[in-house]
XYZ file of C-alpha atoms in Angstrom:
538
model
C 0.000 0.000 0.000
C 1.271 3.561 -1.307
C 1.938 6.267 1.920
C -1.247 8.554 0.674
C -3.471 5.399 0.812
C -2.112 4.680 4.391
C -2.775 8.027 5.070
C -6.208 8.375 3.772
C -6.762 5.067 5.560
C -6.060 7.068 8.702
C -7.755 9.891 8.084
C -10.781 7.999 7.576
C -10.442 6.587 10.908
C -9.786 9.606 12.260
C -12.970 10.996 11.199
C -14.862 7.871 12.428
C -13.411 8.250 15.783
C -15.000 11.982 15.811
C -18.342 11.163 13.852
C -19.297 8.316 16.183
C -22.129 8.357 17.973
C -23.580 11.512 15.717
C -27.170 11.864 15.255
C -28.604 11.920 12.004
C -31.491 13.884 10.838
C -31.627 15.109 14.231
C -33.458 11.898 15.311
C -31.246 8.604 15.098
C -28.355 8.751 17.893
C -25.719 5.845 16.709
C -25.528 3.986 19.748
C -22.498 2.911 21.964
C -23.034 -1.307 22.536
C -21.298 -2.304 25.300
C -20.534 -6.278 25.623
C -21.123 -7.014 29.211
C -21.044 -10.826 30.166
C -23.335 -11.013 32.767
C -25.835 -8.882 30.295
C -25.489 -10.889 27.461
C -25.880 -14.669 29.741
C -29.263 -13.232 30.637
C -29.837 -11.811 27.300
C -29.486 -15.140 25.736
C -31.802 -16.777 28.119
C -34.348 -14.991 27.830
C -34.521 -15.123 23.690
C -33.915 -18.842 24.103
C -37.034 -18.563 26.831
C -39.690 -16.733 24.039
C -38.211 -19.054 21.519
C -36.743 -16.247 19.626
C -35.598 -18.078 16.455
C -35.848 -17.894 12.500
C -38.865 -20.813 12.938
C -40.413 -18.906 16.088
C -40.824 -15.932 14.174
C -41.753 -17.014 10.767
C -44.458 -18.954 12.228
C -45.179 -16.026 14.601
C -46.782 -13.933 11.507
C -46.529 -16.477 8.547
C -44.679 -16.705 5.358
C -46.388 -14.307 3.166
C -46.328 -11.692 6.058
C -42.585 -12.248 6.085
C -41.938 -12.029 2.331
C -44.180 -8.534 2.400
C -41.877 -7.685 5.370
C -38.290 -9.167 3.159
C -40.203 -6.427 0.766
C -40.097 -3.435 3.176
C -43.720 -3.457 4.411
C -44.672 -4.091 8.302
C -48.276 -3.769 7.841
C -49.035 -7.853 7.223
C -46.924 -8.576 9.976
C -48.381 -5.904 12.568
C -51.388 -7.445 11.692
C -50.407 -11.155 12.676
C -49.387 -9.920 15.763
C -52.741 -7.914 17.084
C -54.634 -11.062 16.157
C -52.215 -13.506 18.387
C -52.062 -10.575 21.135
C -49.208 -9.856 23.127
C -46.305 -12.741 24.225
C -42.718 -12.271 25.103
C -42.114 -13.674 21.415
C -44.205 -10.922 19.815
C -42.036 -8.065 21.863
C -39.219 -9.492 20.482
C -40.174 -9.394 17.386
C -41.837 -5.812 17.063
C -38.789 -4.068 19.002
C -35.551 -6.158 17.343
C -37.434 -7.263 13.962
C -39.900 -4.925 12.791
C -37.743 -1.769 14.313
C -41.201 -0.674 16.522
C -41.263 0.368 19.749
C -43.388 -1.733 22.556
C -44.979 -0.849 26.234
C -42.502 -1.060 28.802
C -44.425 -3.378 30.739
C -44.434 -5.955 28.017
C -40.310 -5.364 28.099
C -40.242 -6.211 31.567
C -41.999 -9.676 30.664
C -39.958 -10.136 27.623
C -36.536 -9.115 29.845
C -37.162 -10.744 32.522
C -33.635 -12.199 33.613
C -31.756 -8.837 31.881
C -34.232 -5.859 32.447
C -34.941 -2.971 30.742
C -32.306 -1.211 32.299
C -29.122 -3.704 31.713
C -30.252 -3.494 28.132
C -30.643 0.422 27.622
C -26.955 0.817 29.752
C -25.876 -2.360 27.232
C -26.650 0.156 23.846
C -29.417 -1.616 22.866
C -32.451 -0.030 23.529
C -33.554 3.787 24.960
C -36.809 4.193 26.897
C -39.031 7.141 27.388
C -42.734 7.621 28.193
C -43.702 4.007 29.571
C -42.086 2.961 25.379
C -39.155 0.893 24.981
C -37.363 1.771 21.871
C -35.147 -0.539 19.709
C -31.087 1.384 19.080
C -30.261 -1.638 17.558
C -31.286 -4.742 15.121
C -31.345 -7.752 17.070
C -32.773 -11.337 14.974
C -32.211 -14.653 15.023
C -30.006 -16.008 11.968
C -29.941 -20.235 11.455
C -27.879 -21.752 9.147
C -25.990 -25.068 8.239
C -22.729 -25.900 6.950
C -20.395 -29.239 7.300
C -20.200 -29.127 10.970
C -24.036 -29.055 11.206
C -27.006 -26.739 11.948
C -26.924 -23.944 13.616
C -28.397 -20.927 14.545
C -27.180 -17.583 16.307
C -28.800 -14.053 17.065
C -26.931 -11.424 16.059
C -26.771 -7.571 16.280
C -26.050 -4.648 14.035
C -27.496 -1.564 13.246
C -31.112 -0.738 12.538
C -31.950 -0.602 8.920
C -33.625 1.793 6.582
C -37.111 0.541 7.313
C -37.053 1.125 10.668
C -34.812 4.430 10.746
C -37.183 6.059 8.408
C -34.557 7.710 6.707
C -31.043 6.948 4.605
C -28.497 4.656 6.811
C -25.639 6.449 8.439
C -22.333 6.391 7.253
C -21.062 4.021 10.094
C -23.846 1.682 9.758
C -23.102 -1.836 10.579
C -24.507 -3.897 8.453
C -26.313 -7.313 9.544
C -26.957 -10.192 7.439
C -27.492 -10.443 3.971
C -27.069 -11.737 0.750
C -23.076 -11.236 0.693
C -23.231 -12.421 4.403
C -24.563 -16.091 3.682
C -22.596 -16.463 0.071
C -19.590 -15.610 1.794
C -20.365 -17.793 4.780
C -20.778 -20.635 2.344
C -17.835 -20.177 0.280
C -15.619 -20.498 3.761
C -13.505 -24.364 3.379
C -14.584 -26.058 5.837
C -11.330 -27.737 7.324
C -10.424 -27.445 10.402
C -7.457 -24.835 10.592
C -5.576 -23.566 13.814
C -5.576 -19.542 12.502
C -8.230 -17.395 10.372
C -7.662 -14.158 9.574
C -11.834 -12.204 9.054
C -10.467 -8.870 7.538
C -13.341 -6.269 7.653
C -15.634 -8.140 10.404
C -18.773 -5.759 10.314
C -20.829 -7.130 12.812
C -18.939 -10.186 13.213
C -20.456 -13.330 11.739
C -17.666 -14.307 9.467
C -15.352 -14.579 12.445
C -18.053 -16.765 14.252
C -18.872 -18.819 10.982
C -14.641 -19.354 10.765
C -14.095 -20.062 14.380
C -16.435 -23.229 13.663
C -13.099 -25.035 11.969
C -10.815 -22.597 13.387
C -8.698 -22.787 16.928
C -8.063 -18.893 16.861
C -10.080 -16.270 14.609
C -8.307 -12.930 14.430
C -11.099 -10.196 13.361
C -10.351 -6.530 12.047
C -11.841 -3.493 11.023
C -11.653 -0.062 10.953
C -14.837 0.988 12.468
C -14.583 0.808 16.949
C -18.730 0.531 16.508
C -18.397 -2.743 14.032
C -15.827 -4.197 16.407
C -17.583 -3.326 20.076
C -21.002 -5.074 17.492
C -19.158 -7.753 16.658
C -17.501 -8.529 20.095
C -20.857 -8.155 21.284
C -22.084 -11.161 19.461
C -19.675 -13.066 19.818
C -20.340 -13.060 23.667
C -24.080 -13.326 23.196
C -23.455 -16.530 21.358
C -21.071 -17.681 23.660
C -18.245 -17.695 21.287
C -14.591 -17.367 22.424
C -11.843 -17.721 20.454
C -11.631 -14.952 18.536
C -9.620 -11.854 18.710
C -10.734 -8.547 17.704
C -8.289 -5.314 16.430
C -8.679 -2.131 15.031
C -7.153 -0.911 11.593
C -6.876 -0.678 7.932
C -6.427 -3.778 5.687
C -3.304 -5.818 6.779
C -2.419 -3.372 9.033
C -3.222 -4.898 12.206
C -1.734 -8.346 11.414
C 1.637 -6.816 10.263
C 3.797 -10.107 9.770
C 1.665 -12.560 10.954
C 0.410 -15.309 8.916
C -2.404 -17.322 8.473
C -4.151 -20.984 7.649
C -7.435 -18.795 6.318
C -8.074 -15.542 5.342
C -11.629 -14.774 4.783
C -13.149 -11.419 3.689
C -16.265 -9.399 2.640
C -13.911 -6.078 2.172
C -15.880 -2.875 1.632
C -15.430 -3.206 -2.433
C -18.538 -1.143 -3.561
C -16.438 1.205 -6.153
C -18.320 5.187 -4.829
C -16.682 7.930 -6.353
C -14.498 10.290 -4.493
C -16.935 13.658 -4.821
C -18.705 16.227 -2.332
C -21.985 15.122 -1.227
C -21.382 11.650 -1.644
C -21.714 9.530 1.572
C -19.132 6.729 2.351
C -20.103 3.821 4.091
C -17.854 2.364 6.409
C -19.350 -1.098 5.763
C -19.086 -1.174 2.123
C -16.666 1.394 0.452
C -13.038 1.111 1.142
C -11.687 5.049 0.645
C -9.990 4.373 -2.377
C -10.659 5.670 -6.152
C -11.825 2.456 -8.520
C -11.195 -1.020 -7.595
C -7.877 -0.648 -6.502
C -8.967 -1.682 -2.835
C -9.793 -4.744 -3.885
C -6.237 -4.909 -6.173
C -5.057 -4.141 -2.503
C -6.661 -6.884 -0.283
C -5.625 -9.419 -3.088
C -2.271 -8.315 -3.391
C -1.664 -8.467 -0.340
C -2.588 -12.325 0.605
C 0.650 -13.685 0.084
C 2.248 -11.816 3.040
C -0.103 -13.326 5.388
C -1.214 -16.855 4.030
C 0.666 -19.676 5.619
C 2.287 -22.372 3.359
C -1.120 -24.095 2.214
C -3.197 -21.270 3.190
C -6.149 -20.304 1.565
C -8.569 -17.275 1.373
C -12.188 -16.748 0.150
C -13.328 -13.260 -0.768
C -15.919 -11.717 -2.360
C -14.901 -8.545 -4.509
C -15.939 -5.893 -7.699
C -13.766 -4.990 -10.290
C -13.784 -2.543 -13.289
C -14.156 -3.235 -17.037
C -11.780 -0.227 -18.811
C -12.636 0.684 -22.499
C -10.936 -2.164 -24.689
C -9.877 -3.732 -21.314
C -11.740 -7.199 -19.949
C -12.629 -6.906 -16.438
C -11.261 -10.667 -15.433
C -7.873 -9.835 -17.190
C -7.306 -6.825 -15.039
C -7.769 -9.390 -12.035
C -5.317 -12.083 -13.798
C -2.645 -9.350 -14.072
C -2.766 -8.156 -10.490
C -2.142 -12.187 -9.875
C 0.890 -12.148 -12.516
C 3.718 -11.282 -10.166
C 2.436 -14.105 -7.296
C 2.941 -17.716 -6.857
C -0.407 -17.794 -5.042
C -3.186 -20.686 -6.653
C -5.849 -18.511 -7.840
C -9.686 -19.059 -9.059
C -12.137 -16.274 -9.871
C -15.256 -16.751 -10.204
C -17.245 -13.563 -11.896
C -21.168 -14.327 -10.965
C -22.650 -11.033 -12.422
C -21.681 -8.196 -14.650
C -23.573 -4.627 -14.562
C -23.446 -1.495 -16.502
C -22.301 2.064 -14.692
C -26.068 3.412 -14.848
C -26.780 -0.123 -12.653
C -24.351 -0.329 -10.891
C -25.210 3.074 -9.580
C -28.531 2.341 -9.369
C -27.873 -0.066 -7.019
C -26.001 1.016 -4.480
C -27.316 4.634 -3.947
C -30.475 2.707 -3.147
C -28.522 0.503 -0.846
C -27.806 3.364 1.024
C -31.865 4.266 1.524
C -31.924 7.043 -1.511
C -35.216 6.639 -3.266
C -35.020 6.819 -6.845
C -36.386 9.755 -8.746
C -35.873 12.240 -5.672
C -32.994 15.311 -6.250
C -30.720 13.612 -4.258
C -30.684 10.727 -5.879
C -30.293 12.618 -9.484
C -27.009 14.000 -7.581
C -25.873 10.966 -6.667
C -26.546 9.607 -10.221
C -24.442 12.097 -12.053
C -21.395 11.780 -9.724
C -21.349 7.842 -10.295
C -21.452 8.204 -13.975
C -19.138 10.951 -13.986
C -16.720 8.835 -12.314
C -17.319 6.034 -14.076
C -17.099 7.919 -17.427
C -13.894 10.065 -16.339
C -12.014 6.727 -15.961
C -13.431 4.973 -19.033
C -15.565 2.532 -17.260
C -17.567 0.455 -19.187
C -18.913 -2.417 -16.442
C -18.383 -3.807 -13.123
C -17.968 -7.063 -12.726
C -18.992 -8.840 -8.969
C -17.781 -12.590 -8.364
C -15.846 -14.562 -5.853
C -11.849 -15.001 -5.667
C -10.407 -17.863 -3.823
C -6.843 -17.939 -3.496
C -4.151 -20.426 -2.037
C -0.202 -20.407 -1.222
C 1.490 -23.069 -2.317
C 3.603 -24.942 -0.345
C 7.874 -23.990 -0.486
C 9.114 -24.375 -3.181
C 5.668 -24.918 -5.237
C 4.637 -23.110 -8.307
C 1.368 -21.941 -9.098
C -1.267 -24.687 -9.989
C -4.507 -22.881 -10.222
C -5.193 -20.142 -12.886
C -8.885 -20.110 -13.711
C -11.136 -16.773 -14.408
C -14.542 -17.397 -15.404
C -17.513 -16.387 -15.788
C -20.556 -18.779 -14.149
C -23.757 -17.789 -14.418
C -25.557 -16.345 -11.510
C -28.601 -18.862 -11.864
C -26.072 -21.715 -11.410
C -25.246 -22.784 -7.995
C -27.803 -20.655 -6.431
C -27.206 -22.157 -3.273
C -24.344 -20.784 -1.593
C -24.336 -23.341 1.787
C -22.422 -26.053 0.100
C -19.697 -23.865 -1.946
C -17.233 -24.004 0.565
C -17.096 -27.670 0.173
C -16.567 -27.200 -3.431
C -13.905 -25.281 -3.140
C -12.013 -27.880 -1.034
C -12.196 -30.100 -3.594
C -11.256 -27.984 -6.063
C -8.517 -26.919 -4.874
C -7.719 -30.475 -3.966
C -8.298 -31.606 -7.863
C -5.999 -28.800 -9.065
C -3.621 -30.114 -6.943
C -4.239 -33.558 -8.132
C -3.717 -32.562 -11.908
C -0.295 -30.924 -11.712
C 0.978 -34.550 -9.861
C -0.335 -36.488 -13.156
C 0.693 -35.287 -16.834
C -0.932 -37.273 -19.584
C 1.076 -40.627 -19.083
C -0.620 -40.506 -15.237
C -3.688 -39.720 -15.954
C -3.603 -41.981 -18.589
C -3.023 -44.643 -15.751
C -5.325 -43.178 -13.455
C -8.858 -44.491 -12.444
C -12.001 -42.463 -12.249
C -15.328 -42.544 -11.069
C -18.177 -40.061 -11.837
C -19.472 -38.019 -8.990
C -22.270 -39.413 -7.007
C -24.537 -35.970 -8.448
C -23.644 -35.979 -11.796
C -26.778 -37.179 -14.007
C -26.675 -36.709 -18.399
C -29.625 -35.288 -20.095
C -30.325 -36.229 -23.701
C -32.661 -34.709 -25.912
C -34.088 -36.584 -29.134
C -35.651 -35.268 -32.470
C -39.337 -36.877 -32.680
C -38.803 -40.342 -34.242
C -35.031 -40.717 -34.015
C -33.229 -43.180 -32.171
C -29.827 -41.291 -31.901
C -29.903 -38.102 -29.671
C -28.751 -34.773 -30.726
C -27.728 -33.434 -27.608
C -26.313 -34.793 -24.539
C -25.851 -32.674 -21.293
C -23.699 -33.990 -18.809
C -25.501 -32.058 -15.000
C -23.845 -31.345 -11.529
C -26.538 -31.588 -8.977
C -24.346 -30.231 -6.770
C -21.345 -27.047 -6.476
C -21.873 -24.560 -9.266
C -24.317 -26.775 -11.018
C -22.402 -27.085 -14.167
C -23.900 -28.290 -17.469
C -21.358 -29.831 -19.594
C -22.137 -30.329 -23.426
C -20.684 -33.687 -24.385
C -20.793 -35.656 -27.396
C -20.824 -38.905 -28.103
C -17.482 -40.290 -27.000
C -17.522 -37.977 -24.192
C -20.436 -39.325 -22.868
C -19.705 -42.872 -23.239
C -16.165 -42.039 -21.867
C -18.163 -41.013 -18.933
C -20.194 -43.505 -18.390
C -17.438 -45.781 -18.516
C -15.353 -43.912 -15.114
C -16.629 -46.263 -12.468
C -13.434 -46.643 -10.883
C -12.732 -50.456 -12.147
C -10.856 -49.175 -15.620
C -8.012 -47.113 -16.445
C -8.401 -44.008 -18.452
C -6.274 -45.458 -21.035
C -7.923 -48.545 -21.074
C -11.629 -46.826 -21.499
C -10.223 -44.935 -24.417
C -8.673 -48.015 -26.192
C -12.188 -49.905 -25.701
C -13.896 -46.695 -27.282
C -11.643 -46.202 -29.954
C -11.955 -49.697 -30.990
C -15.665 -49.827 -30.639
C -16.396 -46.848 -32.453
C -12.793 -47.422 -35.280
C -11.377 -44.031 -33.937
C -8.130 -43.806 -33.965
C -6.484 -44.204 -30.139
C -4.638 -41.566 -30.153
C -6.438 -38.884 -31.574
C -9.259 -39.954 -29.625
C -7.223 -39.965 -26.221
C -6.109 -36.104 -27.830
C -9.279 -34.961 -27.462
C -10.788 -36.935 -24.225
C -7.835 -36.410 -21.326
C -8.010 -32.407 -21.800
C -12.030 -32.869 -21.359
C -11.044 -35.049 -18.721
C -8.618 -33.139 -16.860
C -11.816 -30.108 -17.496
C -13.863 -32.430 -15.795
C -11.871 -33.507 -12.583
C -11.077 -29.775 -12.244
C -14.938 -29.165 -11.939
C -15.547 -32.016 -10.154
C -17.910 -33.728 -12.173
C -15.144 -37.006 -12.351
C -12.920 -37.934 -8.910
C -9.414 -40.008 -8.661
C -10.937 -43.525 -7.868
């Protein structure tokens, strides 16, 4: 990192230290959460008592209330809850979920073991006039990943439905869409050290200390880390550190088995009148905070290390977005796989995130906001921005690069994010596997088909042969493979029992191909195959 990004690091923090705690619009008082172990014991009994979880409180108001709620409208939940009538459940849900205010009476049954009190000193609520006000977002989060279901509650800061108004620039994000994808791209292996660079509220450090001995979380903001501290402790979490600073900075030459990141890569021009969130833009002009973070793995990835981030970066004019990311990996040894799941024009881009800051479209300041993106975008010949997932690994001493795949995967495949990180392991593990065998080897080898892989074939009416075959991954990115006809007989034939060389002989007698130029054009597929994980090493 240059001095003048080191120093606009600082100065950012600088300014956070002195903005904290502001009130915005002259309503909304950022508040000060305070981790305090005998308040957050009693805290956690008492939303384990009113069965304050993702099933309690879907079934509390119903799935279509919650999908009008997912679309930013209380009123068919509200409604749910005057027809059940009041229950510690219900409080919990209007104050932490829907953002409302409740009776203070009906906090005192809700709070029993903490009270009112512990939790207003704790940062998390303010009262006034018999009314018990939510400070903070407080909801139950359940998920499941190779070391089984689970489920947490975690904090962060209220959100633009219940605010009323745009977030605040140190707003600490909760869970969301990154949140899980992330989550589920982390490998699950057990580890001893995982670095979460840019914790937010926290729940990548808790998701990594689940196959981690220590966790090690940073961030700039002292809000996102006193948050994030504070769930760990309310989930009865240890095990993980947290420190304050820019990027690397706080882990200056230490290494680690895992690092794991959702880095504040939203690219927001550098103008007057243009807010910068804490929790998603990183201070610097473009995507060269990204360039940054991924730059700077090596220094901090143990021998075998790996790292799963998420990231944006820029398409120039005449310049492909996923070869600007290959040439910030061309001076490394580091394995690396990118995996771009969407690509969006400037005007979308824009579009997006100055409504994920609570700007409504069509109002002035949104038209303001509007013209400084594309201005931006337009005074550094920006043509796209390109959004995707970068795994990375360090190969052992003395080990070259084995991994060097960018591409594109469509976001409608592998939808499901829970199982990715599992993917990746293996992976990983295939690339590995390939630079060990060179044809003759894999030639040798034996290989099975996947337990999800199934072939589609499609038919014209009245003919026996088919016209296309489709080889399916039920499972990781869902890949569809086109195969033809040797292909998917070699396929077919991997059930561990035969060598590659010997299916390919059989074929190429079968069919009067000749061996070689059939085994030309099978062990690349092969090797494509393996790689994706659609064929494993017997």
């Amino acid at each position: 990192m240059t001095d003048r990004r080191r120093m606009n690091d600082r100065r950012r923090m600088t300014d956070h230290r002195r903005t904290t705690d502001r009130t915005t619009d002259g309503a909304h008082t950022l508040p000060d959460v305070h981790a305090d172990v005998a308040v957050t014991d009693a805290l956690r009994a008492d939303l384990t008592a009113a069965g304050f979880t993702v099933e309690g409180v879907d079934a509390l108001w119903g799935t279509e209330a919650a999908a009008s709620l997912h679309r930013g409208s209380r009123v068919a939940a509200l409604r749910a809850l005057d027809a059940r009538g009041p229950s510690p459940l219900g409080t919990l849900a209007t104050l932490f979920v829907l953002g409302l205010p409740v009776a203070e009476s009906d906090a005192d049954q809700a709070f029993a073991r903490t009270g009112v009190g512990a939790l207003e000193r704790a940062g998390l609520v303010r009262t006034a006039a018999g009314q018990v006000a939510p400070t903070v977002d407080l909801r139950p989060y359940g998920f499941v990943d190779d070391a089984g279901a689970g489920s947490w509650w975690i904090v962060s800061d209220l959100g633009e439905l219940a605010l009323g108004a745009a977030l605040d620039e140190e707003h600490v994000l909760g869970i969301g869409g990154a949140t899980t994808t992330l989550s589920g791209l982390q490998v699950p292996v057990p580890v001893r050290r995982v670095l979460d660079l840019g914790t937010g509220c926290g729940v990548q450090a808790m998701h990594a200390r689940r196959f981690a001995d220590q966790v090690v979380a940073t961030d700039i903001s002292r809000r996102a880390l006193a948050i994030a501290r504070f769930n760990a402790q309310l989930n009865g979490l240890d095990g993980i550190e947290f420190r304050l600073g820019s990027l690397f900075e706080p882990v200056a030459g230490e290494r680690f088995d895992r690092i794991v990141s959702n880095p504040p890569f939203v690219i927001t021009p550098r103008a007057e009148g243009v807010p910068s969130y804490e929790y998603r833009d990183g201070g610097m002009v473009g995507d060269v905070l990204v360039e940054t973070v991924l730059t700077g793995l090596a220094d901090h990835l143990e021998p075998g290390g790996t790292a799963q981030l998420l990231g944006n970066w820029e398409y120039h004019w005449g310049v492909d977005g996923l070869d600007r990311v290959r040439a910030w990996f061309e001076h490394t040894d580091l394995d690396a796989w990118v995996i771009e799941r969407e690509r969006q024009d400037p005007a979308s881009y824009a579009e997006t995130w100055i409504r994920d800051g609570g700007t409504k479209p069509g109002t002035p300041e949104s038209d303001h906001l509007m013209a400084a993106w594309l201005d931006d975008f337009a005074t550094r010949k920006v043509t796209g921005v390109g959004f995707g997932y970068v795994v990375v690994r360090r190969p052992q001493p003395g080990g070259a690069a084995r991994l060097r795949r960018f591409e594109r995967v469509p976001e409608t495949l592998g939808s499901n994010p829970a199982g990715l990180g599992a993917t990746v392991a293996r992976v990983l593990d295939a690339a590995s596997w390939l630079a060990e065998h060179d044809d003759t080897a894999l030639a040798a080898a034996h290989l099975r088909v996947a337990g999800d892989v199934t072939e589609e074939r499609y038919y014209w009416p009245g003919n026996d042969d088919p016209t296309v075959m489709t080889l399916v991954q039920g499972g990781g990115l869902g890949r569809r493979v086109d195969a033809d006809t040797a292909l998917a007989a070699f396929v077919g034939a991997c059930d561990g029992d035969l060598s590659v060389a010997a299916i390919v002989g059989a074929l190429a007698q079968i069919t009067g191909v000749d061996e070689q130029a059939l085994a030309a054009d099978l062990l690349p597929a092969a090797r494509d195959l393996v790689l994706d994980g659609l064929l494993l090493p017997a």
